[in-house]
Short mmCIF file of C-alpha atoms (C1' of nucleotides) in Angstrom, two decimals:
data_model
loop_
_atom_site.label_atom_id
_atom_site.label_comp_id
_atom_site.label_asym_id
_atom_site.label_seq_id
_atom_site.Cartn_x
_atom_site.Cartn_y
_atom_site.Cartn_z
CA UNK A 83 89.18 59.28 108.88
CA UNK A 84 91.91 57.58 109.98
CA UNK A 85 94.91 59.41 109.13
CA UNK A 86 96.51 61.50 111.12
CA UNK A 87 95.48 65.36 110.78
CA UNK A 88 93.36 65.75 113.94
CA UNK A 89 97.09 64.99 115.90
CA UNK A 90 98.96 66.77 113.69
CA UNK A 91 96.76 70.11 113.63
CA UNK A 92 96.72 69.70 117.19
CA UNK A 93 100.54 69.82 117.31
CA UNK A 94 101.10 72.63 114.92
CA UNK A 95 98.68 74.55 117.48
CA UNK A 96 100.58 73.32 120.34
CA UNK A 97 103.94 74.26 118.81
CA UNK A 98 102.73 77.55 117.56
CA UNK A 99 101.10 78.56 120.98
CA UNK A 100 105.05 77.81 122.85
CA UNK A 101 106.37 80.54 120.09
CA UNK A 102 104.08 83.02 121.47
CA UNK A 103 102.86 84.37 118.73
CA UNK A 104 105.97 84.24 116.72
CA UNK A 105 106.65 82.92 113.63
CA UNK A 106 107.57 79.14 113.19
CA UNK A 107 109.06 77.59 110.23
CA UNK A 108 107.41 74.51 108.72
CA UNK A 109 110.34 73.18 108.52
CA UNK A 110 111.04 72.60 112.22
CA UNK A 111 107.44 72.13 112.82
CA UNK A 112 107.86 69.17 110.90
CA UNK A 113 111.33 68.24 112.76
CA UNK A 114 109.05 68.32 116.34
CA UNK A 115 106.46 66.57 114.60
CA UNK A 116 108.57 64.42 112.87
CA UNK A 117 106.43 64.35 109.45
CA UNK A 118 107.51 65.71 105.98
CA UNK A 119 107.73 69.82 105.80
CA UNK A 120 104.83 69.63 102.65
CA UNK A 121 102.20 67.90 105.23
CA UNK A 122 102.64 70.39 107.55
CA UNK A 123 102.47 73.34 104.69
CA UNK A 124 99.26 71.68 104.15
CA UNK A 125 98.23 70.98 107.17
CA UNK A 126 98.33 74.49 107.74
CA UNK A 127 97.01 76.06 104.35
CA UNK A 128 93.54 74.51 106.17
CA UNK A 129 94.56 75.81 109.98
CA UNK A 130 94.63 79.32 107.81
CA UNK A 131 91.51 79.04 105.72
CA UNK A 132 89.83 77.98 109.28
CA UNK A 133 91.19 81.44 110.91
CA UNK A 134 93.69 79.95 113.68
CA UNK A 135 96.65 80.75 112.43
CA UNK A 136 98.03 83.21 109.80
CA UNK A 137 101.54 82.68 107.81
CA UNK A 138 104.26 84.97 106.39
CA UNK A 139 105.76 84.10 103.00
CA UNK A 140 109.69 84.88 101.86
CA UNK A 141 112.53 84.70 104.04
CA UNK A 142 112.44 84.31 107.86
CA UNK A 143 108.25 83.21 106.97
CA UNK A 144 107.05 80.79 108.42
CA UNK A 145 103.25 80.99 110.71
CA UNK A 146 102.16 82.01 113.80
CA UNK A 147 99.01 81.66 115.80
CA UNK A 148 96.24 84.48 114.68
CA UNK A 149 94.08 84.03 117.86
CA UNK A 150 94.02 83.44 121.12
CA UNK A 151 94.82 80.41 122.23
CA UNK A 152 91.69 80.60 124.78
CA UNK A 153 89.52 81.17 121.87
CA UNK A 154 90.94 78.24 120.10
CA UNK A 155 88.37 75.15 121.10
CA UNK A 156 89.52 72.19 120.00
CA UNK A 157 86.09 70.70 118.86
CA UNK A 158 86.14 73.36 115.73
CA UNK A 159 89.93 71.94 115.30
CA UNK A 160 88.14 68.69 115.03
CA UNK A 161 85.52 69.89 112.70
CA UNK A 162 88.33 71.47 110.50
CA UNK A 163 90.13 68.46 109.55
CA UNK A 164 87.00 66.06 110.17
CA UNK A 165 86.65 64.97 105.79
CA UNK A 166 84.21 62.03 106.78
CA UNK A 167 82.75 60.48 109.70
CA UNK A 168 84.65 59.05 112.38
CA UNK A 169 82.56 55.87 112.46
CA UNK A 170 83.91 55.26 108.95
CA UNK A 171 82.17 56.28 106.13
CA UNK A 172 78.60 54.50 104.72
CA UNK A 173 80.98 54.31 101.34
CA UNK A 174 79.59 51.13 100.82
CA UNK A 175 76.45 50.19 98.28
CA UNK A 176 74.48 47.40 99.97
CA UNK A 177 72.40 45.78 97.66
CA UNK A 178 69.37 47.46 96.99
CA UNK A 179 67.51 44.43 96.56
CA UNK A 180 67.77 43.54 100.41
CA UNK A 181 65.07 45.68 102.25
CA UNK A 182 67.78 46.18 105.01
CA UNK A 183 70.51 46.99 102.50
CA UNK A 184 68.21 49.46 100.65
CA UNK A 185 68.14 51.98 103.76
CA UNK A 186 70.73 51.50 105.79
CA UNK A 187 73.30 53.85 105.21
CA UNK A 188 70.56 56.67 105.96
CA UNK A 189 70.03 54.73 109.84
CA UNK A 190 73.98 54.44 110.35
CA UNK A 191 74.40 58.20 108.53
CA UNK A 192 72.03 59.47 111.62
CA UNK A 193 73.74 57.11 114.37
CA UNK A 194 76.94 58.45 113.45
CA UNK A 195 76.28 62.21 112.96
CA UNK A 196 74.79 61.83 116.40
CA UNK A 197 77.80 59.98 117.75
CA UNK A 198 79.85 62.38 116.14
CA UNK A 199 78.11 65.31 117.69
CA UNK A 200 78.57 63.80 121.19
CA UNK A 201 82.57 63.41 120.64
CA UNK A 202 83.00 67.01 119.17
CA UNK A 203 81.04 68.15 122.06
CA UNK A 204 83.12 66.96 124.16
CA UNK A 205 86.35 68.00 122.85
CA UNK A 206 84.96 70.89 122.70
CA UNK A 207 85.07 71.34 126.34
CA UNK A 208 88.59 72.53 126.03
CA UNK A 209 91.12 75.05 124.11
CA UNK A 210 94.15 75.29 123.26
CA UNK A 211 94.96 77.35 126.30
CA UNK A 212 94.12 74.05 128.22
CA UNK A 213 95.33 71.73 126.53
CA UNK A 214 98.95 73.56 125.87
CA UNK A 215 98.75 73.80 130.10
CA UNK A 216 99.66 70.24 130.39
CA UNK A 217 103.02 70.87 128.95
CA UNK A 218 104.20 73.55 131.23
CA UNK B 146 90.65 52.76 112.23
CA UNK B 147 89.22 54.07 108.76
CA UNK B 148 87.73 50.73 107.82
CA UNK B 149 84.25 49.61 108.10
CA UNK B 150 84.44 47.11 110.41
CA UNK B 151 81.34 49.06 112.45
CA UNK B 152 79.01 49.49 109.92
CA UNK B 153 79.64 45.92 108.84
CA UNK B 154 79.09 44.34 112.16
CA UNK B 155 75.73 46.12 112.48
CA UNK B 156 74.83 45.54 109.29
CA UNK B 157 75.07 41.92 109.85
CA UNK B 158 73.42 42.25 113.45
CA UNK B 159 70.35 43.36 111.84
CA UNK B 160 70.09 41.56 109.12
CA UNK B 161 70.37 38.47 112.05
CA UNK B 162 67.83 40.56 113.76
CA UNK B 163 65.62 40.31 111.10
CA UNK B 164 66.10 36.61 110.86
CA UNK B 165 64.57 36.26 114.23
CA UNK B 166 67.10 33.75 115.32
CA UNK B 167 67.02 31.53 112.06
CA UNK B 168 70.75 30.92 110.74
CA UNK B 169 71.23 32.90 107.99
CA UNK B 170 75.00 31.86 105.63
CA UNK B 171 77.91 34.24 105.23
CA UNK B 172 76.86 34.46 101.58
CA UNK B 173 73.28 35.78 102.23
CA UNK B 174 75.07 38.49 104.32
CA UNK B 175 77.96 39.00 101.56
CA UNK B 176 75.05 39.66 99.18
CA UNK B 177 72.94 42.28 101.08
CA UNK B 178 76.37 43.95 102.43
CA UNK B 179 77.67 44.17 99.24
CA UNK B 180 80.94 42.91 99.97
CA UNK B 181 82.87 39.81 100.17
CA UNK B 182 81.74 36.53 101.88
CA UNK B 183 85.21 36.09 103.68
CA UNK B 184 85.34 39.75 105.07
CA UNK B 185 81.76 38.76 106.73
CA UNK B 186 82.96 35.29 108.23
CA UNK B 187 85.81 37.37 110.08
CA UNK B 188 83.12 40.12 111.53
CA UNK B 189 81.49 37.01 112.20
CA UNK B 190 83.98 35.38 114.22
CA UNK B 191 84.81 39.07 116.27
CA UNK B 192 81.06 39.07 116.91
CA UNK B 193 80.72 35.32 118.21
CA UNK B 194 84.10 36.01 120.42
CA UNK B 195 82.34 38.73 121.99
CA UNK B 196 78.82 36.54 122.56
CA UNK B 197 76.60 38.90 120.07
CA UNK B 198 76.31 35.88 117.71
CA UNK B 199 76.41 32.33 117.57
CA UNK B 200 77.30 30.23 114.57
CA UNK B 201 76.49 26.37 113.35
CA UNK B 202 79.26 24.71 110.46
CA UNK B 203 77.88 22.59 107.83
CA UNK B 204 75.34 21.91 105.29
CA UNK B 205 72.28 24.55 106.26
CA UNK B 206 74.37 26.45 108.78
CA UNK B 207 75.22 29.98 109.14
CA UNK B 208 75.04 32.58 112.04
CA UNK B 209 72.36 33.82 113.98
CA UNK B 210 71.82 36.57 117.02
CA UNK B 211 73.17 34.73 120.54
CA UNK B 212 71.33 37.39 122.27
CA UNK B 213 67.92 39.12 122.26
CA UNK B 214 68.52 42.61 121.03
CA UNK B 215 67.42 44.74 122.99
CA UNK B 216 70.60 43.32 125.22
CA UNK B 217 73.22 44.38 122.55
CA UNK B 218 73.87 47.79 123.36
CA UNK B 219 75.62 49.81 120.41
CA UNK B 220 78.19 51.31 122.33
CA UNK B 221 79.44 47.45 123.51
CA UNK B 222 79.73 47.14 119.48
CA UNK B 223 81.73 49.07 118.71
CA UNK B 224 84.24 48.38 121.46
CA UNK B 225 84.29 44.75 119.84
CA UNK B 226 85.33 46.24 116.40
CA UNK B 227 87.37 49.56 117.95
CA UNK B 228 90.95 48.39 116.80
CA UNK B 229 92.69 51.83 117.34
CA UNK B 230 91.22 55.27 118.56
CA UNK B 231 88.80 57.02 116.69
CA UNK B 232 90.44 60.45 116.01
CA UNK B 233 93.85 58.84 114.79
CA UNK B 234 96.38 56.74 116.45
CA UNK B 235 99.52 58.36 118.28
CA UNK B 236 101.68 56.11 116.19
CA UNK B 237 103.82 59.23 115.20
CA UNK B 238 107.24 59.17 116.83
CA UNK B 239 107.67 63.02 117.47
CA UNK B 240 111.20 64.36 118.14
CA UNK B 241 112.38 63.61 121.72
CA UNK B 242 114.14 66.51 121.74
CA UNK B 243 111.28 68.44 121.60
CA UNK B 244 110.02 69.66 124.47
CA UNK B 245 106.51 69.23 122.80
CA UNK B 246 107.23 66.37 120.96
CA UNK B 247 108.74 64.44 124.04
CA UNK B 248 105.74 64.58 125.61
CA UNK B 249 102.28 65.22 123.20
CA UNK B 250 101.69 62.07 122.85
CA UNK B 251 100.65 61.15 126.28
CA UNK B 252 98.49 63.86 126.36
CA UNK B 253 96.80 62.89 122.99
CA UNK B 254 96.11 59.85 124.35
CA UNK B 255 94.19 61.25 127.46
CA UNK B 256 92.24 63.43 124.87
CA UNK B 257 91.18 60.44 122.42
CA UNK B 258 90.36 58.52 125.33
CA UNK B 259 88.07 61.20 126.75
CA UNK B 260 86.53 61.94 123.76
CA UNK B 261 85.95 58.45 122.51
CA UNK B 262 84.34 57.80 125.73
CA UNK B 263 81.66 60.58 125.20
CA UNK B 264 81.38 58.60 121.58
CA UNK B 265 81.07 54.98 123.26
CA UNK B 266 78.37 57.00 125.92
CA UNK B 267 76.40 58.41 122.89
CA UNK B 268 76.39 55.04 121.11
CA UNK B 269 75.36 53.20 124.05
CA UNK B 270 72.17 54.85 124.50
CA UNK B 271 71.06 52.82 121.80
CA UNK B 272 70.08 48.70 121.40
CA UNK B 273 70.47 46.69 118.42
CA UNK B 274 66.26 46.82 118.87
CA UNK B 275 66.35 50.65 118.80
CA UNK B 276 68.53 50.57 115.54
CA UNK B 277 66.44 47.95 114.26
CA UNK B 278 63.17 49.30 114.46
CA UNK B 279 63.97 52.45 112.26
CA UNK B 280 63.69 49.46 109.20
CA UNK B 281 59.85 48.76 110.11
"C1'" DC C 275 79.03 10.17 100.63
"C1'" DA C 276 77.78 14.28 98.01
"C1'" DT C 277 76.54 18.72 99.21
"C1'" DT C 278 76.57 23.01 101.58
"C1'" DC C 279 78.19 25.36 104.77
"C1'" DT C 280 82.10 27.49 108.22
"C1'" DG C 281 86.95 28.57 109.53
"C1'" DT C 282 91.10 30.12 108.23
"C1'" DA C 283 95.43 30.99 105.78
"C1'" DA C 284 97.78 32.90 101.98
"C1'" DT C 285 97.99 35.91 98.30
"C1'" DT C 286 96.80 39.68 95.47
"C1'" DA C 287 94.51 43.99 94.35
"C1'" DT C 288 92.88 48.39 95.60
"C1'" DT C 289 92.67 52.45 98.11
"C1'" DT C 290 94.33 55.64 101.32
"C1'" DT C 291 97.87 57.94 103.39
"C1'" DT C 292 102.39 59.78 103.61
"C1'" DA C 293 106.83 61.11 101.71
"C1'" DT C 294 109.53 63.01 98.23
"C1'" DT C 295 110.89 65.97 94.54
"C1'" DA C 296 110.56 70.05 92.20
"C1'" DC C 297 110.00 74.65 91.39
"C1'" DA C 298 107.65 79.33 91.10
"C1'" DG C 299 106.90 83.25 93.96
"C1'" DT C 300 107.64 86.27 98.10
"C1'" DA C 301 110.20 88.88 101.48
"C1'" DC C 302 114.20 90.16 103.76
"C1'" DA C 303 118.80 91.76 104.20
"C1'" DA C 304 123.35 92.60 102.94
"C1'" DT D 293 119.80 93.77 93.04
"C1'" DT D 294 120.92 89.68 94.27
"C1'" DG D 295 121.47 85.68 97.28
"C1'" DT D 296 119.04 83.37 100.76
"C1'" DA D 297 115.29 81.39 103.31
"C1'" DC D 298 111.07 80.79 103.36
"C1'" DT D 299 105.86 79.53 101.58
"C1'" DG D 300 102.56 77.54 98.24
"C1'" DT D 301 101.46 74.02 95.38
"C1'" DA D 302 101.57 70.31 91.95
"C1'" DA D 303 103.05 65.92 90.57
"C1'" DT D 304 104.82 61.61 91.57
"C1'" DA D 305 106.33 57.75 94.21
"C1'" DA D 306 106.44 54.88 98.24
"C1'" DA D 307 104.36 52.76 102.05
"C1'" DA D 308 100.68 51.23 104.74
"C1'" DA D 309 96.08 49.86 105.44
"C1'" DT D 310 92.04 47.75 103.77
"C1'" DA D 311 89.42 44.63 101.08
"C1'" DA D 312 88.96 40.91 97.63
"C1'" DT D 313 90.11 36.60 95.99
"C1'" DT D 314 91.51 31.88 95.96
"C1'" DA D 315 92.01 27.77 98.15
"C1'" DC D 316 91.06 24.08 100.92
"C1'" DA D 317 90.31 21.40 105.33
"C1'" DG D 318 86.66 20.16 108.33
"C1'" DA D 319 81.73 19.99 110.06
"C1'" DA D 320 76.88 18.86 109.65
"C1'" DT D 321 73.06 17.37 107.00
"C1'" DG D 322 70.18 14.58 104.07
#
DNA sequence: CATTCTGTAATTATTTTTATTACAGTACAA
DNA sequence: TTGTACTGTAATAAAAATAATTACAGAATG
């Protein structure tokens, strides 16, 4: 993964928890964030199937946060966008002739699921609540 | 960073590993890798800046490990291949006139950095030898 | 001095990510 | 009941990042 949706989840989160539980427009989500209106639609179509935050269709729509921000923890915001691992993924095929290329990807799969636990463990040390505190 | 330069770098560490300190050629590598010869001789030249490898030019040359493995620690690695933060660069410019925007950035920042720490922490409780031995 | 390597630059191809365009459908409100 | 302001979503295009390829100078060896 090295595109952006970890940041820009976070952000939608961050914006969402300001509005108090009121509704926010993608559209000037995407003006704070400063990213097209459709990523952010996206962005949050998978914030919604993940439970943390709900939207309203039609006119003066737009989405709002659907928990608490204290139950919000940002390692399961991690999880939610995470598509492969953060070490990069073992996409490659070594040859299978070489009796180090053969198994490989199975050793670096386990190094980096472990790796990858230790960094979501650690995020998950804080929630939104926290990390929205830094802006007041 | 979304490439592989980390599972390329200790791909090539163990296959020098294996080599026992014999010089092994950019091509063998290429070949059990799986990828191409000058992508290797660039790892190769990250890994000798950092003293993990050494490398001889000419007729029968190649690289081999500059250090005994069990003194190449995983986590130092990947700090020799890290290029940006794991969980997405801040390169977004949010909106300044966001009171959000302005300012999430630096705090993103903080967060990657603690949470790549706890990666580099995880990683680091691990040798080349460690890694190595799972292919016995 | 031919051969087999590394080192490195330049270019091209491929893949991934992001932006854009477009439009159907929903809800509100006058 | 109709215009307006949104979401949801697909399709396409543009841009950026990554990897492959080509090319060749220079080093070491036999």
């Amino acid at each position: 993964m090295s595109n952006s949706r970890f940041p820009i989840s976070l952000h939608i989160l961050t914006l969402l928890n300001e509005a108090k539980g009121g509704v926010v427009s993608s559209e000037y989500l995407a003006g704070s964030i400063n990213i097209n209106p459709v990523l952010v639609r996206k962005e949050i179509m998978n914030l919604r199937k993940n439970g943390f935050v709900g939207s309203k269709e039609g006119k003066g729509g737009g989405s709002f946060l659907a928990k608490n921000a204290k139950d919000i923890n940002l390692g399961e915001v991690y999880k939610s966008v995470r598509s492969s691992n953060v070490l990069g993924q073992s996409k490659n095929e070594p040859n299978p002739k070489c009796p180090i290329g053969r198994q490989i990807n199975q050793h670096l799969d386990s190094l980096y699921s472990d790796a990858e636990n230790a960094l979501i463990a650690n995020l998950s040390k804080q929630t939104l609540a926290d990390f929205a505190s830094k802006f007041e």
